[in-house]
Coordinates of C-alpha atoms and ligand atoms in Angstrom, one line a residue:
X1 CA 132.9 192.3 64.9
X2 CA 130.1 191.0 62.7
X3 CA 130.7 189.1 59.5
X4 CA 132.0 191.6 57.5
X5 CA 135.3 191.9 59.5
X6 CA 135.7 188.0 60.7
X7 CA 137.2 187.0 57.8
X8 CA 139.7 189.5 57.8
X9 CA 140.8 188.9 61.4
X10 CA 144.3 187.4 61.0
X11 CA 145.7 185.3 63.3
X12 CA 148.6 188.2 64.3
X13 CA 145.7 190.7 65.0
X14 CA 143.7 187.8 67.2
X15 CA 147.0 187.2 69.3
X16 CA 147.8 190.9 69.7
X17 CA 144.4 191.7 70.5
X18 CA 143.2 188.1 72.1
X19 CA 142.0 189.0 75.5
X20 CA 140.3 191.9 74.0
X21 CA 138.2 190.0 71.7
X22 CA 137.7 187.5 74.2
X23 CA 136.4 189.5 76.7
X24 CA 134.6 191.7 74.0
X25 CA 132.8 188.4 73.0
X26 CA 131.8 187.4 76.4
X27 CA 130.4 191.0 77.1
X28 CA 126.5 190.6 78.0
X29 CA 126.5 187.1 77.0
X30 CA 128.1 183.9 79.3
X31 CA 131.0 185.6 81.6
X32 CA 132.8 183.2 84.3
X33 CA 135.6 185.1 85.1
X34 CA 137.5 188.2 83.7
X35 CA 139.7 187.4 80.6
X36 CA 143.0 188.3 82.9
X37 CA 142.1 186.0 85.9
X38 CA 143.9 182.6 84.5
X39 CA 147.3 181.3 82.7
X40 CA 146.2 179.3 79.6
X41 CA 146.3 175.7 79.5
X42 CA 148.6 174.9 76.5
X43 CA 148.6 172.0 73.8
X44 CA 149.5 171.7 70.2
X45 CA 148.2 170.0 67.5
X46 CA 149.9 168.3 64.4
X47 CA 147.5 167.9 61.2
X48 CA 149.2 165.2 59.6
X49 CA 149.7 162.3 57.8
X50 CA 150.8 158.9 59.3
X51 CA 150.9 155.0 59.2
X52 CA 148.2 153.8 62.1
X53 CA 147.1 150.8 63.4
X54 CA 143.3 150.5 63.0
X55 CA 143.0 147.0 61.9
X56 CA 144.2 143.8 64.1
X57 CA 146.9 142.2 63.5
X58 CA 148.5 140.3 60.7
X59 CA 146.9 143.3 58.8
X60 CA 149.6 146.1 58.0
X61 CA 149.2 149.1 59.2
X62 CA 146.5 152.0 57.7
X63 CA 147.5 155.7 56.0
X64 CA 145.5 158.2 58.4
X65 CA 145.2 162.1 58.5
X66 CA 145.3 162.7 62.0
X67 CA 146.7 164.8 64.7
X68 CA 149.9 164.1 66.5
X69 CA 150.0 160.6 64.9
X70 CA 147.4 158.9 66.7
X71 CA 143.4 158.5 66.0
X72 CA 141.7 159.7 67.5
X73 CA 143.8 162.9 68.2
X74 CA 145.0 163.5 71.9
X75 CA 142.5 163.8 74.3
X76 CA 142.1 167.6 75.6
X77 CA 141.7 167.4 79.3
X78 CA 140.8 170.5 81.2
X79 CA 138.6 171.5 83.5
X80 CA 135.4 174.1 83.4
X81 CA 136.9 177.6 83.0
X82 CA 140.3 176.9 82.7
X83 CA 141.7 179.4 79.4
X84 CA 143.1 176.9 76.5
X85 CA 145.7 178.1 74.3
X86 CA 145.7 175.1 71.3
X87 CA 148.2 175.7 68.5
X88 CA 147.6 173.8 65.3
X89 CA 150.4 172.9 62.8
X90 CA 149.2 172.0 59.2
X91 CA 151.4 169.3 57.8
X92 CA 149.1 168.1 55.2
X93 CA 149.4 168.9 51.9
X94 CA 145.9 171.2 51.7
X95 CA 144.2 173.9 53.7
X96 CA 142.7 173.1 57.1
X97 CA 141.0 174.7 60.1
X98 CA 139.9 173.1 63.7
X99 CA 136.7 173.1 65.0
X100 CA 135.6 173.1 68.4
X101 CA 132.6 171.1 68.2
X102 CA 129.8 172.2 70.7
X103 CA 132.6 174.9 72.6
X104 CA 130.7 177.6 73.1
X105 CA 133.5 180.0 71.7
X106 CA 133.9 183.7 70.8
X107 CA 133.1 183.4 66.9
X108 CA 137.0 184.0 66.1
X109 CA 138.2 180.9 67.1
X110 CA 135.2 178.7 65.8
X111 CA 137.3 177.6 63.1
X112 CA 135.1 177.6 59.9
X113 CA 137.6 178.7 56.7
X114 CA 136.8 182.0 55.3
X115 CA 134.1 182.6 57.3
X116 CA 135.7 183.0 61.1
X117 CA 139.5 182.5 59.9
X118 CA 141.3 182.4 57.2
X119 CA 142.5 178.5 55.9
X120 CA 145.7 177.4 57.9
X121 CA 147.4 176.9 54.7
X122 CA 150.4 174.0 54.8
X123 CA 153.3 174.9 56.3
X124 CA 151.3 177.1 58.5
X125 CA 149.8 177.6 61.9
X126 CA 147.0 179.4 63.7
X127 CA 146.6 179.5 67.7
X128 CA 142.9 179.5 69.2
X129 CA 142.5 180.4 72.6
X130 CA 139.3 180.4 74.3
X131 CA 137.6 179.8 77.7
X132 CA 136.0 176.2 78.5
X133 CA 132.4 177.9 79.7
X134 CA 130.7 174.7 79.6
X135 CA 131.7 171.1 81.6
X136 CA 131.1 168.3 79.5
X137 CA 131.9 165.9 76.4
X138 CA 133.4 167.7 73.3
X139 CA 135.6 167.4 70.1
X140 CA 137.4 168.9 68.0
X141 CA 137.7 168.2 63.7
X142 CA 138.7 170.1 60.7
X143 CA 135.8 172.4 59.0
X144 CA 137.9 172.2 55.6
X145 CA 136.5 169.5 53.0
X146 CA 135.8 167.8 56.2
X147 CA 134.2 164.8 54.5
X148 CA 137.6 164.0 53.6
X149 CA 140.1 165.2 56.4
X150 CA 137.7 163.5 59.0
X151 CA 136.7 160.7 57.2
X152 CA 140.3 159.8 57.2
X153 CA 141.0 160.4 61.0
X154 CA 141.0 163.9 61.8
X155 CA 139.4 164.3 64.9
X156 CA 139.8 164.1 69.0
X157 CA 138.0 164.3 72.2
X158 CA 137.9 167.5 74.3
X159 CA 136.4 166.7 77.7
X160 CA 135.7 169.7 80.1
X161 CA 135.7 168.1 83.3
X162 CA 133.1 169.7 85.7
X163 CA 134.3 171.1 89.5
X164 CA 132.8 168.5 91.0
X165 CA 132.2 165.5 89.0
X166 CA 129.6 162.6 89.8
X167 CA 131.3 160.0 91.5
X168 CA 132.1 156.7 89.5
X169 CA 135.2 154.3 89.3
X170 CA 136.2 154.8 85.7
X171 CA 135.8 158.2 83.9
X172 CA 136.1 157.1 80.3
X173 CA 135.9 158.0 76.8
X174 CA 135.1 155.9 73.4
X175 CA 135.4 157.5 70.3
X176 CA 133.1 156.0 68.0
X177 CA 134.0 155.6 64.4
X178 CA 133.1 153.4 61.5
X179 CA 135.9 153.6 58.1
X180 CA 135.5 152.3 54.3
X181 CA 138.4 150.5 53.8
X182 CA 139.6 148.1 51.2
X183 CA 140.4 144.8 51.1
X184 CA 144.2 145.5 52.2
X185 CA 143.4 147.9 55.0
X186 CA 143.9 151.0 53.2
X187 CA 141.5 154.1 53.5
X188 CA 138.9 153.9 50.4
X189 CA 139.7 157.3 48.7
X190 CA 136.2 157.6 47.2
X191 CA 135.4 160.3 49.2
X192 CA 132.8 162.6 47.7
X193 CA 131.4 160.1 45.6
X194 CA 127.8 160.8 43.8
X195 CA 125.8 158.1 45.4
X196 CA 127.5 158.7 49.2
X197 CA 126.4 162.4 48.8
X198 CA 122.6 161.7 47.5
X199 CA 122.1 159.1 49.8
X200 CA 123.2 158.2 53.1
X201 CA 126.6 159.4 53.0
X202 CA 129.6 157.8 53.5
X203 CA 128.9 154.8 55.4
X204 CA 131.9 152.4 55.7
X205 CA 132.5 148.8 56.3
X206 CA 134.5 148.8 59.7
X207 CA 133.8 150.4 63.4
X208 CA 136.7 151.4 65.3
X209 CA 136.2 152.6 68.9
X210 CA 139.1 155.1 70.1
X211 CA 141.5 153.9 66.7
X212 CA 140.7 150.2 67.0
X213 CA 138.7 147.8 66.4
X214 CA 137.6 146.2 69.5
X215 CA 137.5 142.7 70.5
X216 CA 136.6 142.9 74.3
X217 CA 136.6 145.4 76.9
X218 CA 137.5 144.3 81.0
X219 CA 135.1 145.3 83.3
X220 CA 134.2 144.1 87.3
X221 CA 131.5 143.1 88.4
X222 CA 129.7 146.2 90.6
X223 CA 131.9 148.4 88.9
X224 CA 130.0 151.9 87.9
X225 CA 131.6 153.2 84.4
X226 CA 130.9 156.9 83.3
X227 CA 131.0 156.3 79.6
X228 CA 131.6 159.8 77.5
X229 CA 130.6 158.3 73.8
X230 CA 131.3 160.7 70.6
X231 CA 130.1 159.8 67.3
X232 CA 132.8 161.2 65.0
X233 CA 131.8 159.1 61.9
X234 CA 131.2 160.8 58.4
X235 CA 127.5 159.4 58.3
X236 CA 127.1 156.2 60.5
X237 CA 124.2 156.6 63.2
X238 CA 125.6 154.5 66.4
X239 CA 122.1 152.8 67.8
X240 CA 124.1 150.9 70.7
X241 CA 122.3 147.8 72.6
X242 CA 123.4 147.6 75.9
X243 CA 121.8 143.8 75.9
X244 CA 121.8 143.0 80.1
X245 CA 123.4 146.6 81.3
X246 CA 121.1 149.2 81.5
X247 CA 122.8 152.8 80.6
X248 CA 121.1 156.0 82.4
X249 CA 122.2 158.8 80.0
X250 CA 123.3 161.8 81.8
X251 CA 124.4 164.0 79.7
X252 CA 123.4 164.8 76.1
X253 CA 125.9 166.6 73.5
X254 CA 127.9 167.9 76.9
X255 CA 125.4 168.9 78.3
X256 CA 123.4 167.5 81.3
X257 CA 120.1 166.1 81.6
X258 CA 117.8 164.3 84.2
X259 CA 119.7 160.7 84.3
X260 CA 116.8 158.5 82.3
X261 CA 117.4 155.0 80.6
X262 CA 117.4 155.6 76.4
X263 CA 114.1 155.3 74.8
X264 CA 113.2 151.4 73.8
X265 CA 117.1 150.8 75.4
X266 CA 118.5 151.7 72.2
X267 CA 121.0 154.5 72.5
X268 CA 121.6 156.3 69.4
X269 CA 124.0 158.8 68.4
X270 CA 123.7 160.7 65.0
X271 CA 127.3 161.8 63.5
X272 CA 128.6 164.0 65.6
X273 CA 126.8 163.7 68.6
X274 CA 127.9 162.7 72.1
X275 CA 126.0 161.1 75.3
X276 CA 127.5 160.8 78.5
X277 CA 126.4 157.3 80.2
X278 CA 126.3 156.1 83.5
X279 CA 126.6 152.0 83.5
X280 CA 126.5 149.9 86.3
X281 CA 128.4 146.8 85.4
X282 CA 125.7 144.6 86.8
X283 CA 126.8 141.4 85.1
X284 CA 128.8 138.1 86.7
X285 CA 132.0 137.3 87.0
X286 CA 134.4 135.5 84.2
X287 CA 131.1 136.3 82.0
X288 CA 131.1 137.9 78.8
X289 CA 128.3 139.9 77.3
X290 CA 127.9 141.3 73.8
X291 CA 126.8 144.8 73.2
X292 CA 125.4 145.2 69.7
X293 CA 124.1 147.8 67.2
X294 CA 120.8 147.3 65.3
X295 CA 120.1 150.5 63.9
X296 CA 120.5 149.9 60.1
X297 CA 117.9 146.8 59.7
X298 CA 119.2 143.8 58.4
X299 CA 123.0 145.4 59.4
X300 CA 123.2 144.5 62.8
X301 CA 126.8 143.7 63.9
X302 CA 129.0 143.0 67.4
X303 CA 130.1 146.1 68.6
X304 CA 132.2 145.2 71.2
X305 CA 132.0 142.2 74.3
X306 CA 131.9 142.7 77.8
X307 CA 134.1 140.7 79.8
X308 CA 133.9 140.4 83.5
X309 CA 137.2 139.6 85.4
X310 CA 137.0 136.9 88.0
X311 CA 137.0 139.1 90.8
X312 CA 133.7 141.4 92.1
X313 CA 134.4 145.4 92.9
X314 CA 131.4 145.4 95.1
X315 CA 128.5 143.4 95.6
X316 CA 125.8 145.7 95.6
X317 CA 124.4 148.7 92.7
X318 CA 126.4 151.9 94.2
X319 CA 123.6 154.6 95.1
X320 CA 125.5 157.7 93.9
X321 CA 123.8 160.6 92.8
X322 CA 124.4 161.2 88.9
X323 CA 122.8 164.2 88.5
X324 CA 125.1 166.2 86.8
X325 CA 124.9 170.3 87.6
X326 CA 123.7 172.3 84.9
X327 CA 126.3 174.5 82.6
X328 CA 125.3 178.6 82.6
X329 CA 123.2 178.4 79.7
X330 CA 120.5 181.3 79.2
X331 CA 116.8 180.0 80.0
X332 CA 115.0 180.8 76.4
X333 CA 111.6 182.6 77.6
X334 CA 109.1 180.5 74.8
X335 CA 106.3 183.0 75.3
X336 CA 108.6 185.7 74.2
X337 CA 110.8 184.0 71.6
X338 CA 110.5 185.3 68.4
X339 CA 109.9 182.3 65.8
X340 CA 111.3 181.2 62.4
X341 CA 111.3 178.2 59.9
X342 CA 113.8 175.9 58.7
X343 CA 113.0 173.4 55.8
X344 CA 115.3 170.7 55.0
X345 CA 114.9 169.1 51.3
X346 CA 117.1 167.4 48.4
X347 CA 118.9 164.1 48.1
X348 CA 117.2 160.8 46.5
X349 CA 113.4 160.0 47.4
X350 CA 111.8 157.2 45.3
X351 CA 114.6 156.8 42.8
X352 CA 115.1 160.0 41.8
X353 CA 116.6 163.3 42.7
X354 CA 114.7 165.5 44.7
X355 CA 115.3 169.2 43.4
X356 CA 114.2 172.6 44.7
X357 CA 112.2 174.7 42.6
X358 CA 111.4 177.8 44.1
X359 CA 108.6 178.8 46.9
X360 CA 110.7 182.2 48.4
X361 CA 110.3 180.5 51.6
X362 CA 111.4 177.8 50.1
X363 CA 108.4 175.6 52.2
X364 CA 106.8 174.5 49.2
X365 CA 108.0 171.3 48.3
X366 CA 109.6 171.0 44.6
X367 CA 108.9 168.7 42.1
X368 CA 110.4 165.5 41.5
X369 CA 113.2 166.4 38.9
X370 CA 116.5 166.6 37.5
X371 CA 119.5 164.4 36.3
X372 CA 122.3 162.5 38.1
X373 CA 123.9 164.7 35.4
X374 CA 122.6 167.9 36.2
X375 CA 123.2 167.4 39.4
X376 CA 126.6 165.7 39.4
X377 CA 127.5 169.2 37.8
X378 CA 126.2 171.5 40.2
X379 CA 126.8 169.3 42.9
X380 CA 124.0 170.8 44.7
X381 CA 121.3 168.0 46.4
X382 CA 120.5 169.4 49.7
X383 CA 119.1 172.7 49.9
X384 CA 118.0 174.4 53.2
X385 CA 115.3 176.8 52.9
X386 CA 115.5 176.2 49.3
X387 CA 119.3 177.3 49.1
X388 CA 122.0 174.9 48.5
X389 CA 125.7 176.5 49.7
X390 CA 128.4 176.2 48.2
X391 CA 131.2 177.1 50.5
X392 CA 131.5 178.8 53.8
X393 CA 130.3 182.3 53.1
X394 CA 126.6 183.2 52.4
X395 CA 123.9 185.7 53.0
X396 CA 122.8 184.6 56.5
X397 CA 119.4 182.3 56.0
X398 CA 118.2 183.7 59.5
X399 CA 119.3 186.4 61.6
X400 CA 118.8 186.5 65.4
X401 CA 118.5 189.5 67.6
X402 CA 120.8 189.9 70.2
X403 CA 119.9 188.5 74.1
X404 CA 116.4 187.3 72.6
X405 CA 114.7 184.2 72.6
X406 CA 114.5 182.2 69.6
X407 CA 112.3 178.9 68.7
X408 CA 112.9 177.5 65.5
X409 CA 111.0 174.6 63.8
X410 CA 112.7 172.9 61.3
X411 CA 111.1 170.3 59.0
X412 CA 112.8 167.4 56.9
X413 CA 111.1 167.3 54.1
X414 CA 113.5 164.3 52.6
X415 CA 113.9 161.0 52.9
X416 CA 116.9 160.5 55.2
X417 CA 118.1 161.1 58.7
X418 CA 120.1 164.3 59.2
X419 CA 122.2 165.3 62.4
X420 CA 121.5 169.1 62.4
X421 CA 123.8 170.8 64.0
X422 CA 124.2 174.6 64.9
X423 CA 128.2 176.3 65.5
X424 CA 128.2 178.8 69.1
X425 CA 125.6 177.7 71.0
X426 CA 123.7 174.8 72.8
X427 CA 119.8 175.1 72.0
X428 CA 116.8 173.0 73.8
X429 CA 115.3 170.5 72.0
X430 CA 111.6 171.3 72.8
X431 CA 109.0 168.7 70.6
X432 CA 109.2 166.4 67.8
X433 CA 106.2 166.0 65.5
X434 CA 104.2 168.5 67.3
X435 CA 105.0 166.5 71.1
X436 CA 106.8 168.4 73.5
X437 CA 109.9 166.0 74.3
X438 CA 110.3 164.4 77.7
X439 CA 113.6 166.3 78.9
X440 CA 114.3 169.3 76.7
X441 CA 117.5 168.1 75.8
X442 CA 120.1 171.0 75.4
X443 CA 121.9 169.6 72.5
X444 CA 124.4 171.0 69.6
X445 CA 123.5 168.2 67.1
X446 CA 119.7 167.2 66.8
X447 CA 119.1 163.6 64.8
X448 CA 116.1 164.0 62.5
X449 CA 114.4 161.1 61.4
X450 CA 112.9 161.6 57.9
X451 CA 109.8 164.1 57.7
X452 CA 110.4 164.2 61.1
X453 CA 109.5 168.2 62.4
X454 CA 111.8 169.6 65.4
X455 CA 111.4 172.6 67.4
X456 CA 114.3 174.3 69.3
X457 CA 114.8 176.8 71.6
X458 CA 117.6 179.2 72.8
X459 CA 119.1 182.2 73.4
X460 CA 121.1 184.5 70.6
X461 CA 123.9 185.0 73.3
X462 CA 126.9 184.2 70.9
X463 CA 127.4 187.0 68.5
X464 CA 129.1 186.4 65.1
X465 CA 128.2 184.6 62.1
X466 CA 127.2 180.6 63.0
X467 CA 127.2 177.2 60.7
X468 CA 123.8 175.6 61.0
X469 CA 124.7 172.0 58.6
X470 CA 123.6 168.3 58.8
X471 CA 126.6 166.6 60.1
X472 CA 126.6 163.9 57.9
X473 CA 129.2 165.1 56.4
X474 CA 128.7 164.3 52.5
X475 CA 125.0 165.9 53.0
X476 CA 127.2 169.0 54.2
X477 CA 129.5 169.4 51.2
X478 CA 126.0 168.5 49.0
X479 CA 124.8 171.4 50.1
X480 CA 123.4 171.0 53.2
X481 CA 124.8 174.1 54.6
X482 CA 123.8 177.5 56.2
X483 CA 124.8 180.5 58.0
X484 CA 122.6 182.0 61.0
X485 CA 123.8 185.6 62.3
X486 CA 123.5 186.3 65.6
X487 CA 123.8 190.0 66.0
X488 CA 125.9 192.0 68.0
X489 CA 124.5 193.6 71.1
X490 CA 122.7 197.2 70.8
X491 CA 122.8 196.1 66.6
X492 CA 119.9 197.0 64.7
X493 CA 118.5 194.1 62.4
Ligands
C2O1 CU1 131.2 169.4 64.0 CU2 130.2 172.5 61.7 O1 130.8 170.9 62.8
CU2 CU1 122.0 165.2 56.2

């Protein structure tokens, strides 16, 4: 099942054939248990349009995309290896797919158009089963013009809950999201837009958390919170200031790491990331405190207050272990790993368009070039490895042999921040700028900072053809694309 048959798979031959392709997939790579062992856990989504209430009141209510009505979408609640069955109905009025964002999943059911599925077209529906291998903090969004259909609220939480979770008193989630809207609470429909997709993409003018935006949020005084926070904004980097609470992430992108407090107490969250914080709620009672967000100098702005009810849960710090246990990832062996390049260019730098112009490596930076016409018309600004995509299907940029270990080093050679993120598999983030990083982070969705260089690690345990994009989501339709192959096993390369 390499790329050549995906796209043909329809959804009647996936549900004839499901637990054969699941357990096919799984073969030599991540098995928990045998594809017959379990009932599925069933839910069904609704890609629609509907009337929601973002805004406070006396504004009106706000036209959304979303799924079953409500942004964000229902949360999906299982636990680690249960089967999901998730049927999605498309009541909009285009194409759409869902995405599994960060699910390790067989390559059928990763839901990128053309390339793993065909479009659910309207009118239609397509069913995606597949095992939750990994505990953790998830989501799920359209791959179809998703600058649009998640810009304007199609998205949800999917949270794997491990066997044994770390103990806390409240388990709970906050979908981050930031919206353009105009002045009488309506959705901006300048999606796309020529500056949004050169620059820093679509950054709007209001931050919702979970569908609203928030006033104040009760907490109790010795109170521990495990706080699951998923950037599902377009563009917007979340750098979160925890002011007198000190967070200890525990988990980064779903996936655990050694419980540390976030580097100069700023935790930040590139679109589509998600970190899992512990927070003891250390402050006193009938206080309130104000948790802010810096990250944009000169646009600092009130997230969202703190405010302590007039009664204590405890009087002293809980000493629970947070230590989450690790998922069944593969160990990538670094002296063995066979090593590749990744360059990132395009987009504005100094005023003008940055253009590729060749180098068959494409690591030879381009010259400074070319029109806002030129470029309006090919609408192609980003270019990985000196290739812009348009659409889901390409010649793969890299292809990765089977059960080997792979370290890639990818360099932004632009002027921006850009969320990379690779579809299938979870990889180690091992150095930035040439320093080996303090907890090799597993993570789906890496934030580089501009010219920043970043090596990763894994595994090619996953086989199928993979999107490997910058998450901001206007860099991705730009351009900002690729495909990485990971072969099947025993296939020659
Ligand atoms: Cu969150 Cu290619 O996706
Ligand atoms: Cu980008």
């Amino acid at each position: 099942m390499n790329s050549k048959t995906t796209p043909d798979i329809t959804r009647r031959f996936f549900l004839k054939s499901s637990a054969a392709v699941l357990a096919g997939a799984f073969t030599g790579s991540f098995v928990l248990h045998k594809a017959s062992a379990l009932a599925f856990k069933e839910f069904h989504l609704r890609a629609g349009k509907s009337p929601i209430n973002l805004v406070p009141e006396p504004n009106g209510t706000t036209n959304a995309w979303c799924f079953n009505g409500v942004v964000p979408g229902p949360e999906i609640r299982v636990r680690q290896g249960d089967r999901l069955r998730i049927t999605v109905d498309n009541a909009l009025d285009e194409d759409t797919t869902v995405h599994w964002h960060g699910m390790r999943v067989p390559n059928a059911m990763d839901g990128v158009p053309h390339l793993t599925q065909p479009p659910i077209a309207p009118g239609k529906t397509f069913t995606y089963e597949f095992d939750a291998v990994d505990a953790g903090t998830f989501w799920y969004h359209p791959h179809q013009r998703s600058f649009e259909q998640v810009g304007r609220g199609l998205y949800g939480p999917l949270i794997v809950e491990e066997p044994a979770p770390i103990r806390v008193d409240r388990d709970l989630t906050w979908v981050l999201d930031d919206w353009r809207l105009t002045k009488d609470g309506q959705i901006s429909d300048d999606f796309g837009n020529l500056h949004d997709m050169s620059h820093n993409g679509r950054i709007g003018n209001t931050v919702t958390i979970n569908g609203h935006v928030p006033e104040t949020f009760m907490v109790q005084r010795g109170e521990r919170i495990r706080l699951r926070l998923i950037n599902a904004a377009n563009a917007r980097i979340f750098g979160i200031d925890f002011g007198a609470h000190r967070p200890v992430i525990v988990a980064i992108d779903g996936q655990p790491v050694a419980p540390h407090n976030p580097e100069n107490d700023l935790l930040v969250l590139g679109p589509a990331m998600r970190i899992d914080v512990v927070i003891d709620m250390v402050g006193d009672v009938n206080q309130r405190y104000t948790l802010t967000d810096p990250f944009y100098r000169g646009l600092k702005y009130r997230l969202v207050d703190l405010v302590y009810t007039d009664t204590p849960m405890r009087d002293r710090i809980p000493d629970w272990d947070m230590q989450l246990s690790a998922n069944p990832l593969t160990e990538p062996d670094l002296d063995e790993a066979e090593r590749h390049e990744v360059t990132f260019n395009g987009g504005m730098m100094g005023g003008v368009v940055m253009q590729e112009m060749g180098g068959s490596m494409g690591h030879e930076l381009m010259g400074a070039m070319g029109s806002m016409r030129g470029m309006m018309h090919s609408g192609k600004i980003w270019f990985i490895n000196g290739v812009a995509a348009e659409g889901h299907i390409m010649d793969p940029m890299l292809t990765l042999r089977h059960g080997r270990s792979h370290v890639v080093s990818m360099a932004n050679a632009t002027a921006w921040h850009h969320p990379i993120h690779f579809h299938g598999h979870s990889f180690r983030v091992i150095s930035r700028n040439g320093n080996p990083t303090a907890h090799k982070e597993w993570q789906d969705t890496v934030l580089m900072a501009p010219k920043e260089r970043v090596e990763i690690a894994f595994v090619a345990d996953n086989p199928g053809d993979w999107m490997f994009h910058c998450h901001i989501l206007e860099h991705q339709a730009a351009g900002m694309m690729g495909v990485i192959r990971a072969t099947q096993p025993g296939e020659r390369t």
